[in-house]
């Protein structure tokens, strides 16, 4: 039997298959039950009934849902995610061409959120009960309530159409022009990061207050250890696991929220791809994107667990 971090990784990887099967089956079922006939969409407005029936047979739409799903799953296991029903492009190629834009947006938003939210949480915790603490708490509550798409529209109106500091739409490949890619992603990342700032500020404040109010911290103060040393050597070290866990959960939320932000800023990411494909009942593309996103979420959670176990071996021992 494997113990520690390797054992935890093996356990998480064993859970990967059933989770992905359940997630992709749920997505497939929801898309299947959406109104509209993809065969009619492919055939066009003036297609005959015979032509529509022929398309259903070619693409397997005349088969039961379970048969269609397991046929797709069998191909996916072999690395074949199929082709788009409308553009006939490889689904895997479509996803790989768009995924970097979404990953850049999510990571950029996470970095911005952490760079602002964590210091705000520390300030609020170290000045508990003051006007600064109340202000930060109020702003954090507002940040949770403000819709990302509304803030995105405000940012575009003010800084793109008004001052013309940033582009209103579009994206640039991070592999070709890194600095320009960051420039294009700045406004969308700001709009997407507000929730991260709010959640991290509140959670860091709460966790840090709990640590600073514990018995062993009071003992350290009684021994004459300075407030700065207590905060940086003991306080933040003990809330590191909390920050990592919250950050991991925010990555999952950012991927789902990116669908709306990509639509506002016309970013050619996987969020835009899956929303367009779902509306057109492009089953292979929707399933392929769902599979990739589920894999990204699971691997993100695994990375968070590994980092937590590195900071605290008891995490790995408890799994």
PDB file of C-alpha atoms in Angstrom:
ATOM      1  CA  UNK A   1       0.000   0.000   0.000  1.00  0.00           C
ATOM      2  CA  UNK A   2       1.268   3.479  -0.877  1.00  0.00           C
ATOM      3  CA  UNK A   3       1.292   6.153   1.779  1.00  0.00           C
ATOM      4  CA  UNK A   4       1.921   9.881   1.858  1.00  0.00           C
ATOM      5  CA  UNK A   5       1.768  12.117  -1.183  1.00  0.00           C
ATOM      6  CA  UNK A   6       2.270   9.315  -3.799  1.00  0.00           C
ATOM      7  CA  UNK A   7      -0.583   7.351  -2.248  1.00  0.00           C
ATOM      8  CA  UNK A   8      -2.816  10.416  -2.266  1.00  0.00           C
ATOM      9  CA  UNK A   9      -2.024  11.087  -5.939  1.00  0.00           C
ATOM     10  CA  UNK A  10      -2.788   7.466  -6.837  1.00  0.00           C
ATOM     11  CA  UNK A  11      -6.092   7.636  -4.967  1.00  0.00           C
ATOM     12  CA  UNK A  12      -7.107  10.861  -6.736  1.00  0.00           C
ATOM     13  CA  UNK A  13      -6.197   9.434 -10.147  1.00  0.00           C
ATOM     14  CA  UNK A  14      -8.338   6.359  -9.428  1.00  0.00           C
ATOM     15  CA  UNK A  15     -11.278   8.697  -8.816  1.00  0.00           C
ATOM     16  CA  UNK A  16     -10.653  10.431 -12.132  1.00  0.00           C
ATOM     17  CA  UNK A  17     -12.418   7.899 -14.386  1.00  0.00           C
ATOM     18  CA  UNK A  18     -15.821   7.662 -12.618  1.00  0.00           C
ATOM     19  CA  UNK A  19     -15.997  11.424 -12.137  1.00  0.00           C
ATOM     20  CA  UNK A  20     -15.321  12.089 -15.817  1.00  0.00           C
ATOM     21  CA  UNK A  21     -17.864   9.465 -16.901  1.00  0.00           C
ATOM     22  CA  UNK A  22     -20.586  10.939 -14.686  1.00  0.00           C
ATOM     23  CA  UNK A  23     -19.793  14.540 -15.686  1.00  0.00           C
ATOM     24  CA  UNK A  24     -19.720  13.868 -19.429  1.00  0.00           C
ATOM     25  CA  UNK A  25     -22.894  11.753 -19.231  1.00  0.00           C
ATOM     26  CA  UNK A  26     -24.754  14.559 -17.444  1.00  0.00           C
ATOM     27  CA  UNK A  27     -23.603  17.103 -20.039  1.00  0.00           C
ATOM     28  CA  UNK A  28     -24.524  14.765 -22.902  1.00  0.00           C
ATOM     29  CA  UNK A  29     -27.987  14.182 -21.424  1.00  0.00           C
ATOM     30  CA  UNK A  30     -28.657  17.892 -20.979  1.00  0.00           C
ATOM     31  CA  UNK A  31     -27.605  18.722 -24.539  1.00  0.00           C
ATOM     32  CA  UNK A  32     -29.633  15.784 -25.877  1.00  0.00           C
ATOM     33  CA  UNK A  33     -32.782  17.044 -24.120  1.00  0.00           C
ATOM     34  CA  UNK A  34     -32.444  20.592 -25.465  1.00  0.00           C
ATOM     35  CA  UNK A  35     -35.138  21.546 -27.997  1.00  0.00           C
ATOM     36  CA  UNK A  36     -34.176  21.475 -31.653  1.00  0.00           C
ATOM     37  CA  UNK A  37     -32.984  18.847 -34.096  1.00  0.00           C
ATOM     38  CA  UNK A  38     -29.274  19.018 -35.051  1.00  0.00           C
ATOM     39  CA  UNK A  39     -30.036  17.064 -38.228  1.00  0.00           C
ATOM     40  CA  UNK A  40     -32.398  19.826 -39.373  1.00  0.00           C
ATOM     41  CA  UNK A  41     -29.777  22.468 -38.515  1.00  0.00           C
ATOM     42  CA  UNK A  42     -27.161  20.639 -40.585  1.00  0.00           C
ATOM     43  CA  UNK A  43     -29.530  20.007 -43.480  1.00  0.00           C
ATOM     44  CA  UNK A  44     -30.722  23.607 -43.733  1.00  0.00           C
ATOM     45  CA  UNK A  45     -34.118  25.262 -43.950  1.00  0.00           C
ATOM     46  CA  UNK A  46     -35.206  23.806 -47.284  1.00  0.00           C
ATOM     47  CA  UNK A  47     -34.059  20.207 -46.831  1.00  0.00           C
ATOM     48  CA  UNK A  48     -36.449  17.376 -47.582  1.00  0.00           C
ATOM     49  CA  UNK A  49     -37.602  14.871 -44.979  1.00  0.00           C
ATOM     50  CA  UNK A  50     -35.561  12.172 -46.746  1.00  0.00           C
ATOM     51  CA  UNK A  51     -32.397  14.268 -46.504  1.00  0.00           C
ATOM     52  CA  UNK A  52     -32.983  14.942 -42.796  1.00  0.00           C
ATOM     53  CA  UNK A  53     -33.541  11.232 -42.155  1.00  0.00           C
ATOM     54  CA  UNK A  54     -30.336  10.442 -44.059  1.00  0.00           C
ATOM     55  CA  UNK A  55     -28.332  12.901 -41.916  1.00  0.00           C
ATOM     56  CA  UNK A  56     -29.778  11.394 -38.732  1.00  0.00           C
ATOM     57  CA  UNK A  57     -28.585   7.984 -39.878  1.00  0.00           C
ATOM     58  CA  UNK A  58     -25.127   9.238 -40.936  1.00  0.00           C
ATOM     59  CA  UNK A  59     -24.432  10.930 -37.595  1.00  0.00           C
ATOM     60  CA  UNK A  60     -26.229   8.331 -35.480  1.00  0.00           C
ATOM     61  CA  UNK A  61     -28.959  10.670 -34.251  1.00  0.00           C
ATOM     62  CA  UNK A  62     -31.526   7.951 -34.861  1.00  0.00           C
ATOM     63  CA  UNK A  63     -29.942   5.767 -32.177  1.00  0.00           C
ATOM     64  CA  UNK A  64     -30.975   5.796 -28.488  1.00  0.00           C
ATOM     65  CA  UNK A  65     -29.208   8.350 -26.296  1.00  0.00           C
ATOM     66  CA  UNK A  66     -27.235   5.745 -24.340  1.00  0.00           C
ATOM     67  CA  UNK A  67     -25.961   4.161 -27.548  1.00  0.00           C
ATOM     68  CA  UNK A  68     -24.844   7.567 -28.830  1.00  0.00           C
ATOM     69  CA  UNK A  69     -23.107   8.369 -25.544  1.00  0.00           C
ATOM     70  CA  UNK A  70     -21.188   5.104 -25.245  1.00  0.00           C
ATOM     71  CA  UNK A  71     -20.189   5.288 -28.911  1.00  0.00           C
ATOM     72  CA  UNK A  72     -18.719   8.727 -28.231  1.00  0.00           C
ATOM     73  CA  UNK A  73     -17.083   7.498 -25.003  1.00  0.00           C
ATOM     74  CA  UNK A  74     -15.431   4.582 -26.777  1.00  0.00           C
ATOM     75  CA  UNK A  75     -13.890   6.926 -29.333  1.00  0.00           C
ATOM     76  CA  UNK A  76     -12.839   9.414 -26.618  1.00  0.00           C
ATOM     77  CA  UNK A  77     -10.927   6.688 -24.763  1.00  0.00           C
ATOM     78  CA  UNK A  78      -8.910   6.186 -27.953  1.00  0.00           C
ATOM     79  CA  UNK A  79      -8.174   9.932 -28.162  1.00  0.00           C
ATOM     80  CA  UNK A  80     -10.759  10.652 -30.853  1.00  0.00           C
ATOM     81  CA  UNK A  81     -13.160  13.402 -29.779  1.00  0.00           C
ATOM     82  CA  UNK A  82     -14.807  13.466 -33.196  1.00  0.00           C
ATOM     83  CA  UNK A  83     -15.478  16.368 -35.538  1.00  0.00           C
ATOM     84  CA  UNK A  84     -17.753  19.385 -35.332  1.00  0.00           C
ATOM     85  CA  UNK A  85     -21.120  18.737 -36.935  1.00  0.00           C
ATOM     86  CA  UNK A  86     -21.076  22.137 -38.635  1.00  0.00           C
ATOM     87  CA  UNK A  87     -17.472  23.039 -39.454  1.00  0.00           C
ATOM     88  CA  UNK A  88     -16.229  19.417 -39.706  1.00  0.00           C
ATOM     89  CA  UNK A  89     -13.070  20.486 -37.860  1.00  0.00           C
ATOM     90  CA  UNK A  90     -11.393  18.176 -35.381  1.00  0.00           C
ATOM     91  CA  UNK A  91     -12.864  18.788 -31.925  1.00  0.00           C
ATOM     92  CA  UNK A  92      -9.488  18.267 -30.280  1.00  0.00           C
ATOM     93  CA  UNK A  93      -7.886  20.800 -32.619  1.00  0.00           C
ATOM     94  CA  UNK A  94     -10.677  23.304 -31.947  1.00  0.00           C
ATOM     95  CA  UNK A  95     -10.234  22.951 -28.192  1.00  0.00           C
ATOM     96  CA  UNK A  96      -6.442  23.155 -28.255  1.00  0.00           C
ATOM     97  CA  UNK A  97      -6.575  26.308 -30.367  1.00  0.00           C
ATOM     98  CA  UNK A  98      -8.922  28.037 -27.917  1.00  0.00           C
ATOM     99  CA  UNK A  99      -7.887  26.602 -24.540  1.00  0.00           C
ATOM    100  CA  UNK A 100      -4.778  28.827 -24.109  1.00  0.00           C
ATOM    101  CA  UNK A 101      -6.945  31.972 -24.208  1.00  0.00           C
ATOM    102  CA  UNK A 102      -9.183  30.641 -21.422  1.00  0.00           C
ATOM    103  CA  UNK A 103      -6.287  29.378 -19.301  1.00  0.00           C
ATOM    104  CA  UNK A 104      -4.516  32.745 -19.626  1.00  0.00           C
ATOM    105  CA  UNK A 105      -7.689  34.564 -18.582  1.00  0.00           C
ATOM    106  CA  UNK A 106      -8.254  32.278 -15.579  1.00  0.00           C
ATOM    107  CA  UNK A 107      -4.642  32.398 -14.351  1.00  0.00           C
ATOM    108  CA  UNK A 108      -4.394  36.156 -14.888  1.00  0.00           C
ATOM    109  CA  UNK A 109      -7.618  36.644 -12.902  1.00  0.00           C
ATOM    110  CA  UNK A 110      -6.380  34.348 -10.130  1.00  0.00           C
ATOM    111  CA  UNK A 111      -3.051  36.178  -9.832  1.00  0.00           C
ATOM    112  CA  UNK A 112      -4.781  39.570  -9.743  1.00  0.00           C
ATOM    113  CA  UNK A 113      -7.292  38.313  -7.199  1.00  0.00           C
ATOM    114  CA  UNK A 114      -4.611  36.845  -4.941  1.00  0.00           C
ATOM    115  CA  UNK A 115      -2.337  39.904  -5.256  1.00  0.00           C
ATOM    116  CA  UNK A 116      -5.173  42.151  -4.049  1.00  0.00           C
ATOM    117  CA  UNK A 117      -7.335  39.873  -1.914  1.00  0.00           C
ATOM    118  CA  UNK A 118      -4.654  38.330   0.325  1.00  0.00           C
ATOM    119  CA  UNK A 119      -3.087  41.668   1.425  1.00  0.00           C
ATOM    120  CA  UNK A 120      -6.582  43.084   2.042  1.00  0.00           C
ATOM    121  CA  UNK A 121      -7.412  40.085   4.218  1.00  0.00           C
ATOM    122  CA  UNK A 122      -4.185  40.508   6.177  1.00  0.00           C
ATOM    123  CA  UNK A 123      -4.830  44.229   6.686  1.00  0.00           C
ATOM    124  CA  UNK A 124      -8.378  43.566   7.876  1.00  0.00           C
ATOM    125  CA  UNK A 125      -7.267  40.850  10.310  1.00  0.00           C
ATOM    126  CA  UNK A 126      -4.411  42.873  11.811  1.00  0.00           C
ATOM    127  CA  UNK A 127      -6.683  45.912  12.277  1.00  0.00           C
ATOM    128  CA  UNK A 128      -9.769  44.159  13.511  1.00  0.00           C
ATOM    129  CA  UNK A 129     -12.645  46.447  14.443  1.00  0.00           C
ATOM    130  CA  UNK A 130     -11.127  49.554  12.881  1.00  0.00           C
ATOM    131  CA  UNK A 131     -12.608  51.639  10.064  1.00  0.00           C
ATOM    132  CA  UNK A 132     -10.163  50.018   7.650  1.00  0.00           C
ATOM    133  CA  UNK A 133     -11.364  46.549   8.650  1.00  0.00           C
ATOM    134  CA  UNK A 134     -15.015  47.516   8.190  1.00  0.00           C
ATOM    135  CA  UNK A 135     -14.276  49.152   4.841  1.00  0.00           C
ATOM    136  CA  UNK A 136     -12.435  46.103   3.509  1.00  0.00           C
ATOM    137  CA  UNK A 137     -15.211  43.789   4.709  1.00  0.00           C
ATOM    138  CA  UNK A 138     -17.866  45.958   3.050  1.00  0.00           C
ATOM    139  CA  UNK A 139     -15.937  46.157  -0.223  1.00  0.00           C
ATOM    140  CA  UNK A 140     -15.448  42.379  -0.155  1.00  0.00           C
ATOM    141  CA  UNK A 141     -19.189  41.845   0.270  1.00  0.00           C
ATOM    142  CA  UNK A 142     -19.817  44.187  -2.648  1.00  0.00           C
ATOM    143  CA  UNK A 143     -17.288  42.312  -4.772  1.00  0.00           C
ATOM    144  CA  UNK A 144     -19.203  39.053  -4.290  1.00  0.00           C
ATOM    145  CA  UNK A 145     -22.498  40.713  -5.250  1.00  0.00           C
ATOM    146  CA  UNK A 146     -21.352  42.574  -8.392  1.00  0.00           C
ATOM    147  CA  UNK A 147     -21.972  40.486 -11.556  1.00  0.00           C
ATOM    148  CA  UNK A 148     -18.828  39.918 -13.617  1.00  0.00           C
ATOM    149  CA  UNK A 149     -20.515  40.640 -16.946  1.00  0.00           C
ATOM    150  CA  UNK A 150     -21.911  43.976 -15.682  1.00  0.00           C
ATOM    151  CA  UNK A 151     -18.481  45.054 -14.465  1.00  0.00           C
ATOM    152  CA  UNK A 152     -17.007  43.929 -17.781  1.00  0.00           C
ATOM    153  CA  UNK A 153     -19.430  46.147 -19.703  1.00  0.00           C
ATOM    154  CA  UNK A 154     -18.576  49.095 -17.430  1.00  0.00           C
ATOM    155  CA  UNK A 155     -14.846  48.540 -17.950  1.00  0.00           C
ATOM    156  CA  UNK A 156     -15.261  48.358 -21.731  1.00  0.00           C
ATOM    157  CA  UNK A 157     -17.376  51.529 -21.780  1.00  0.00           C
ATOM    158  CA  UNK A 158     -14.948  53.462 -19.577  1.00  0.00           C
ATOM    159  CA  UNK A 159     -11.455  52.256 -20.500  1.00  0.00           C
ATOM    160  CA  UNK A 160     -11.976  51.019 -24.072  1.00  0.00           C
ATOM    161  CA  UNK A 161     -14.628  53.195 -25.661  1.00  0.00           C
ATOM    162  CA  UNK A 162     -13.992  56.198 -23.416  1.00  0.00           C
ATOM    163  CA  UNK A 163     -10.275  56.577 -22.690  1.00  0.00           C
ATOM    164  CA  UNK A 164      -9.171  53.985 -25.286  1.00  0.00           C
ATOM    165  CA  UNK A 165      -6.534  52.585 -22.944  1.00  0.00           C
ATOM    166  CA  UNK A 166      -7.372  48.953 -23.613  1.00  0.00           C
ATOM    167  CA  UNK A 167      -8.878  47.015 -26.527  1.00  0.00           C
ATOM    168  CA  UNK A 168     -12.592  46.316 -26.179  1.00  0.00           C
ATOM    169  CA  UNK A 169     -12.604  42.848 -27.737  1.00  0.00           C
ATOM    170  CA  UNK A 170     -10.387  40.102 -29.042  1.00  0.00           C
ATOM    171  CA  UNK A 171      -7.330  38.209 -27.837  1.00  0.00           C
ATOM    172  CA  UNK A 172      -3.737  37.523 -28.868  1.00  0.00           C
ATOM    173  CA  UNK A 173      -1.864  34.231 -28.564  1.00  0.00           C
ATOM    174  CA  UNK A 174       0.322  34.084 -25.441  1.00  0.00           C
ATOM    175  CA  UNK A 175       2.831  31.957 -27.371  1.00  0.00           C
ATOM    176  CA  UNK A 176       3.316  34.510 -30.159  1.00  0.00           C
ATOM    177  CA  UNK A 177       3.105  37.865 -28.353  1.00  0.00           C
ATOM    178  CA  UNK A 178       3.108  37.375 -24.553  1.00  0.00           C
ATOM    179  CA  UNK A 179       3.022  41.046 -23.537  1.00  0.00           C
ATOM    180  CA  UNK A 180       0.307  41.915 -26.047  1.00  0.00           C
ATOM    181  CA  UNK A 181      -1.686  38.890 -24.917  1.00  0.00           C
ATOM    182  CA  UNK A 182      -1.564  40.155 -21.321  1.00  0.00           C
ATOM    183  CA  UNK A 183      -2.547  43.623 -22.525  1.00  0.00           C
ATOM    184  CA  UNK A 184      -5.631  42.261 -24.297  1.00  0.00           C
ATOM    185  CA  UNK A 185      -6.542  40.083 -21.286  1.00  0.00           C
ATOM    186  CA  UNK A 186      -6.233  42.841 -18.661  1.00  0.00           C
ATOM    187  CA  UNK A 187      -9.805  44.191 -18.675  1.00  0.00           C
ATOM    188  CA  UNK A 188     -11.429  40.734 -18.834  1.00  0.00           C
ATOM    189  CA  UNK A 189      -9.147  39.534 -16.035  1.00  0.00           C
ATOM    190  CA  UNK A 190     -10.072  42.517 -13.843  1.00  0.00           C
ATOM    191  CA  UNK A 191     -13.773  41.874 -14.425  1.00  0.00           C
ATOM    192  CA  UNK A 192     -13.338  38.195 -13.614  1.00  0.00           C
ATOM    193  CA  UNK A 193     -11.070  38.686 -10.583  1.00  0.00           C
ATOM    194  CA  UNK A 194     -13.448  40.729  -8.403  1.00  0.00           C
ATOM    195  CA  UNK A 195     -15.046  37.619  -6.947  1.00  0.00           C
ATOM    196  CA  UNK A 196     -11.605  36.140  -6.198  1.00  0.00           C
ATOM    197  CA  UNK A 197     -10.535  39.332  -4.418  1.00  0.00           C
ATOM    198  CA  UNK A 198     -13.689  39.346  -2.300  1.00  0.00           C
ATOM    199  CA  UNK A 199     -13.594  35.664  -1.340  1.00  0.00           C
ATOM    200  CA  UNK A 200      -9.851  35.601  -0.573  1.00  0.00           C
ATOM    201  CA  UNK A 201     -10.041  38.806   1.490  1.00  0.00           C
ATOM    202  CA  UNK A 202     -12.897  37.469   3.620  1.00  0.00           C
ATOM    203  CA  UNK A 203     -11.493  33.966   4.030  1.00  0.00           C
ATOM    204  CA  UNK A 204      -7.930  35.110   4.801  1.00  0.00           C
ATOM    205  CA  UNK A 205      -9.257  37.585   7.358  1.00  0.00           C
ATOM    206  CA  UNK A 206     -11.386  34.925   9.043  1.00  0.00           C
ATOM    207  CA  UNK A 207      -8.642  32.268   9.086  1.00  0.00           C
ATOM    208  CA  UNK A 208      -5.975  34.698  10.264  1.00  0.00           C
ATOM    209  CA  UNK A 209      -8.150  36.032  13.078  1.00  0.00           C
ATOM    210  CA  UNK A 210      -8.732  32.477  14.259  1.00  0.00           C
ATOM    211  CA  UNK A 211      -4.992  31.733  14.246  1.00  0.00           C
ATOM    212  CA  UNK A 212      -3.993  35.028  15.911  1.00  0.00           C
ATOM    213  CA  UNK A 213      -6.568  34.432  18.638  1.00  0.00           C
ATOM    214  CA  UNK A 214      -5.340  30.918  19.455  1.00  0.00           C
ATOM    215  CA  UNK A 215      -3.666  29.926  22.692  1.00  0.00           C
ATOM    216  CA  UNK A 216      -0.196  29.290  21.281  1.00  0.00           C
ATOM    217  CA  UNK A 217      -0.103  32.756  19.661  1.00  0.00           C
ATOM    218  CA  UNK A 218      -0.962  34.319  23.020  1.00  0.00           C
ATOM    219  CA  UNK A 219       1.905  32.288  24.503  1.00  0.00           C
ATOM    220  CA  UNK A 220       4.303  33.627  21.873  1.00  0.00           C
ATOM    221  CA  UNK A 221       3.214  37.182  22.669  1.00  0.00           C
ATOM    222  CA  UNK A 222       3.759  36.541  26.363  1.00  0.00           C
ATOM    223  CA  UNK A 223       7.287  35.397  25.598  1.00  0.00           C
ATOM    224  CA  UNK A 224       7.964  38.753  23.919  1.00  0.00           C
ATOM    225  CA  UNK A 225       7.821  37.774  20.256  1.00  0.00           C
ATOM    226  CA  UNK A 226       7.000  40.799  18.086  1.00  0.00           C
ATOM    227  CA  UNK A 227       3.742  41.182  16.167  1.00  0.00           C
ATOM    228  CA  UNK A 228       5.517  41.132  12.807  1.00  0.00           C
ATOM    229  CA  UNK A 229       7.306  37.867  13.526  1.00  0.00           C
ATOM    230  CA  UNK A 230       4.093  36.294  14.816  1.00  0.00           C
ATOM    231  CA  UNK A 231       2.210  37.326  11.687  1.00  0.00           C
ATOM    232  CA  UNK A 232       4.760  36.269   9.082  1.00  0.00           C
ATOM    233  CA  UNK A 233       6.342  33.230  10.753  1.00  0.00           C
ATOM    234  CA  UNK A 234       3.299  31.698  12.415  1.00  0.00           C
ATOM    235  CA  UNK A 235       0.063  33.337  11.295  1.00  0.00           C
ATOM    236  CA  UNK A 236       0.426  33.214   7.514  1.00  0.00           C
ATOM    237  CA  UNK A 237       2.093  29.817   7.608  1.00  0.00           C
ATOM    238  CA  UNK A 238      -0.960  28.359   9.335  1.00  0.00           C
ATOM    239  CA  UNK A 239      -3.436  29.919   6.885  1.00  0.00           C
ATOM    240  CA  UNK A 240      -1.455  28.876   3.797  1.00  0.00           C
ATOM    241  CA  UNK A 241      -3.518  25.696   3.439  1.00  0.00           C
ATOM    242  CA  UNK A 242      -6.733  27.711   3.617  1.00  0.00           C
ATOM    243  CA  UNK A 243      -5.496  30.123   0.941  1.00  0.00           C
ATOM    244  CA  UNK A 244      -4.484  27.261  -1.363  1.00  0.00           C
ATOM    245  CA  UNK A 245      -7.828  25.515  -0.934  1.00  0.00           C
ATOM    246  CA  UNK A 246      -9.799  28.690  -1.619  1.00  0.00           C
ATOM    247  CA  UNK A 247      -7.602  29.461  -4.637  1.00  0.00           C
ATOM    248  CA  UNK A 248      -8.259  25.985  -6.031  1.00  0.00           C
ATOM    249  CA  UNK A 249     -12.006  26.411  -5.616  1.00  0.00           C
ATOM    250  CA  UNK A 250     -11.798  29.793  -7.310  1.00  0.00           C
ATOM    251  CA  UNK A 251     -10.078  28.263 -10.340  1.00  0.00           C
ATOM    252  CA  UNK A 252     -13.109  26.003 -10.786  1.00  0.00           C
ATOM    253  CA  UNK A 253     -15.452  28.992 -10.486  1.00  0.00           C
ATOM    254  CA  UNK A 254     -13.368  31.102 -12.864  1.00  0.00           C
ATOM    255  CA  UNK A 255     -13.628  28.514 -15.634  1.00  0.00           C
ATOM    256  CA  UNK A 256     -17.418  28.600 -15.394  1.00  0.00           C
ATOM    257  CA  UNK A 257     -17.576  32.400 -15.160  1.00  0.00           C
ATOM    258  CA  UNK A 258     -15.217  32.748 -18.128  1.00  0.00           C
ATOM    259  CA  UNK A 259     -18.072  31.682 -20.422  1.00  0.00           C
ATOM    260  CA  UNK A 260     -19.864  35.003 -19.856  1.00  0.00           C
ATOM    261  CA  UNK A 261     -16.733  37.165 -19.795  1.00  0.00           C
ATOM    262  CA  UNK A 262     -15.499  35.657 -23.058  1.00  0.00           C
ATOM    263  CA  UNK A 263     -18.843  36.559 -24.627  1.00  0.00           C
ATOM    264  CA  UNK A 264     -18.643  40.172 -23.356  1.00  0.00           C
ATOM    265  CA  UNK A 265     -15.091  40.685 -24.650  1.00  0.00           C
ATOM    266  CA  UNK A 266     -15.418  38.422 -27.725  1.00  0.00           C
ATOM    267  CA  UNK A 267     -12.526  36.229 -26.600  1.00  0.00           C
ATOM    268  CA  UNK A 268     -12.162  33.062 -28.729  1.00  0.00           C
ATOM    269  CA  UNK A 269     -11.828  30.735 -25.738  1.00  0.00           C
ATOM    270  CA  UNK A 270     -13.428  27.419 -24.842  1.00  0.00           C
ATOM    271  CA  UNK A 271     -16.204  29.229 -22.959  1.00  0.00           C
ATOM    272  CA  UNK A 272     -17.345  30.907 -26.147  1.00  0.00           C
ATOM    273  CA  UNK A 273     -16.919  27.640 -27.998  1.00  0.00           C
ATOM    274  CA  UNK A 274     -19.068  25.559 -25.659  1.00  0.00           C
ATOM    275  CA  UNK A 275     -21.870  28.141 -25.436  1.00  0.00           C
ATOM    276  CA  UNK A 276     -22.102  28.448 -29.232  1.00  0.00           C
ATOM    277  CA  UNK A 277     -21.926  24.673 -29.685  1.00  0.00           C
ATOM    278  CA  UNK A 278     -24.579  24.015 -27.038  1.00  0.00           C
ATOM    279  CA  UNK A 279     -27.002  26.401 -28.751  1.00  0.00           C
ATOM    280  CA  UNK A 280     -26.464  24.580 -32.041  1.00  0.00           C
ATOM    281  CA  UNK A 281     -26.538  21.116 -30.438  1.00  0.00           C
ATOM    282  CA  UNK A 282     -23.045  20.358 -31.732  1.00  0.00           C
ATOM    283  CA  UNK A 283     -22.694  17.262 -29.532  1.00  0.00           C
ATOM    284  CA  UNK A 284     -19.057  16.359 -30.269  1.00  0.00           C
ATOM    285  CA  UNK A 285     -17.765  19.859 -29.473  1.00  0.00           C
ATOM    286  CA  UNK A 286     -19.827  20.216 -26.276  1.00  0.00           C
ATOM    287  CA  UNK A 287     -18.729  16.792 -25.052  1.00  0.00           C
ATOM    288  CA  UNK A 288     -15.095  17.427 -25.930  1.00  0.00           C
ATOM    289  CA  UNK A 289     -14.999  20.761 -24.101  1.00  0.00           C
ATOM    290  CA  UNK A 290     -16.803  19.261 -21.093  1.00  0.00           C
ATOM    291  CA  UNK A 291     -14.275  16.423 -20.955  1.00  0.00           C
ATOM    292  CA  UNK A 292     -11.305  18.799 -21.075  1.00  0.00           C
ATOM    293  CA  UNK A 293     -12.761  21.175 -18.469  1.00  0.00           C
ATOM    294  CA  UNK A 294     -13.563  18.327 -16.078  1.00  0.00           C
ATOM    295  CA  UNK A 295      -9.996  17.080 -16.494  1.00  0.00           C
ATOM    296  CA  UNK A 296      -8.614  20.578 -15.796  1.00  0.00           C
ATOM    297  CA  UNK A 297     -10.743  20.922 -12.648  1.00  0.00           C
ATOM    298  CA  UNK A 298      -9.717  17.503 -11.321  1.00  0.00           C
ATOM    299  CA  UNK A 299      -6.027  18.149 -11.975  1.00  0.00           C
ATOM    300  CA  UNK A 300      -6.317  21.557 -10.297  1.00  0.00           C
ATOM    301  CA  UNK A 301      -7.836  19.955  -7.202  1.00  0.00           C
ATOM    302  CA  UNK A 302      -5.078  17.340  -7.253  1.00  0.00           C
ATOM    303  CA  UNK A 303      -2.409  20.048  -7.418  1.00  0.00           C
ATOM    304  CA  UNK A 304      -3.996  21.858  -4.463  1.00  0.00           C
ATOM    305  CA  UNK A 305      -4.068  18.620  -2.444  1.00  0.00           C
ATOM    306  CA  UNK A 306      -0.408  17.930  -3.236  1.00  0.00           C
ATOM    307  CA  UNK A 307       0.639  21.450  -2.206  1.00  0.00           C
ATOM    308  CA  UNK A 308      -1.391  21.178   1.004  1.00  0.00           C
ATOM    309  CA  UNK A 309       0.222  17.830   1.775  1.00  0.00           C
ATOM    310  CA  UNK A 310       3.636  19.380   1.159  1.00  0.00           C
ATOM    311  CA  UNK A 311       2.937  22.112   3.718  1.00  0.00           C
ATOM    312  CA  UNK A 312       1.197  19.736   6.143  1.00  0.00           C
ATOM    313  CA  UNK A 313       2.011  15.979   5.883  1.00  0.00           C
ATOM    314  CA  UNK A 314      -1.049  15.211   8.026  1.00  0.00           C
ATOM    315  CA  UNK A 315      -3.223  15.967   4.977  1.00  0.00           C
ATOM    316  CA  UNK A 316      -1.696  13.109   3.009  1.00  0.00           C
ATOM    317  CA  UNK A 317      -1.753  10.805   6.025  1.00  0.00           C
ATOM    318  CA  UNK A 318      -5.486  11.332   6.484  1.00  0.00           C
ATOM    319  CA  UNK A 319      -6.391  10.263   2.912  1.00  0.00           C
TER     320      UNK A 319
END
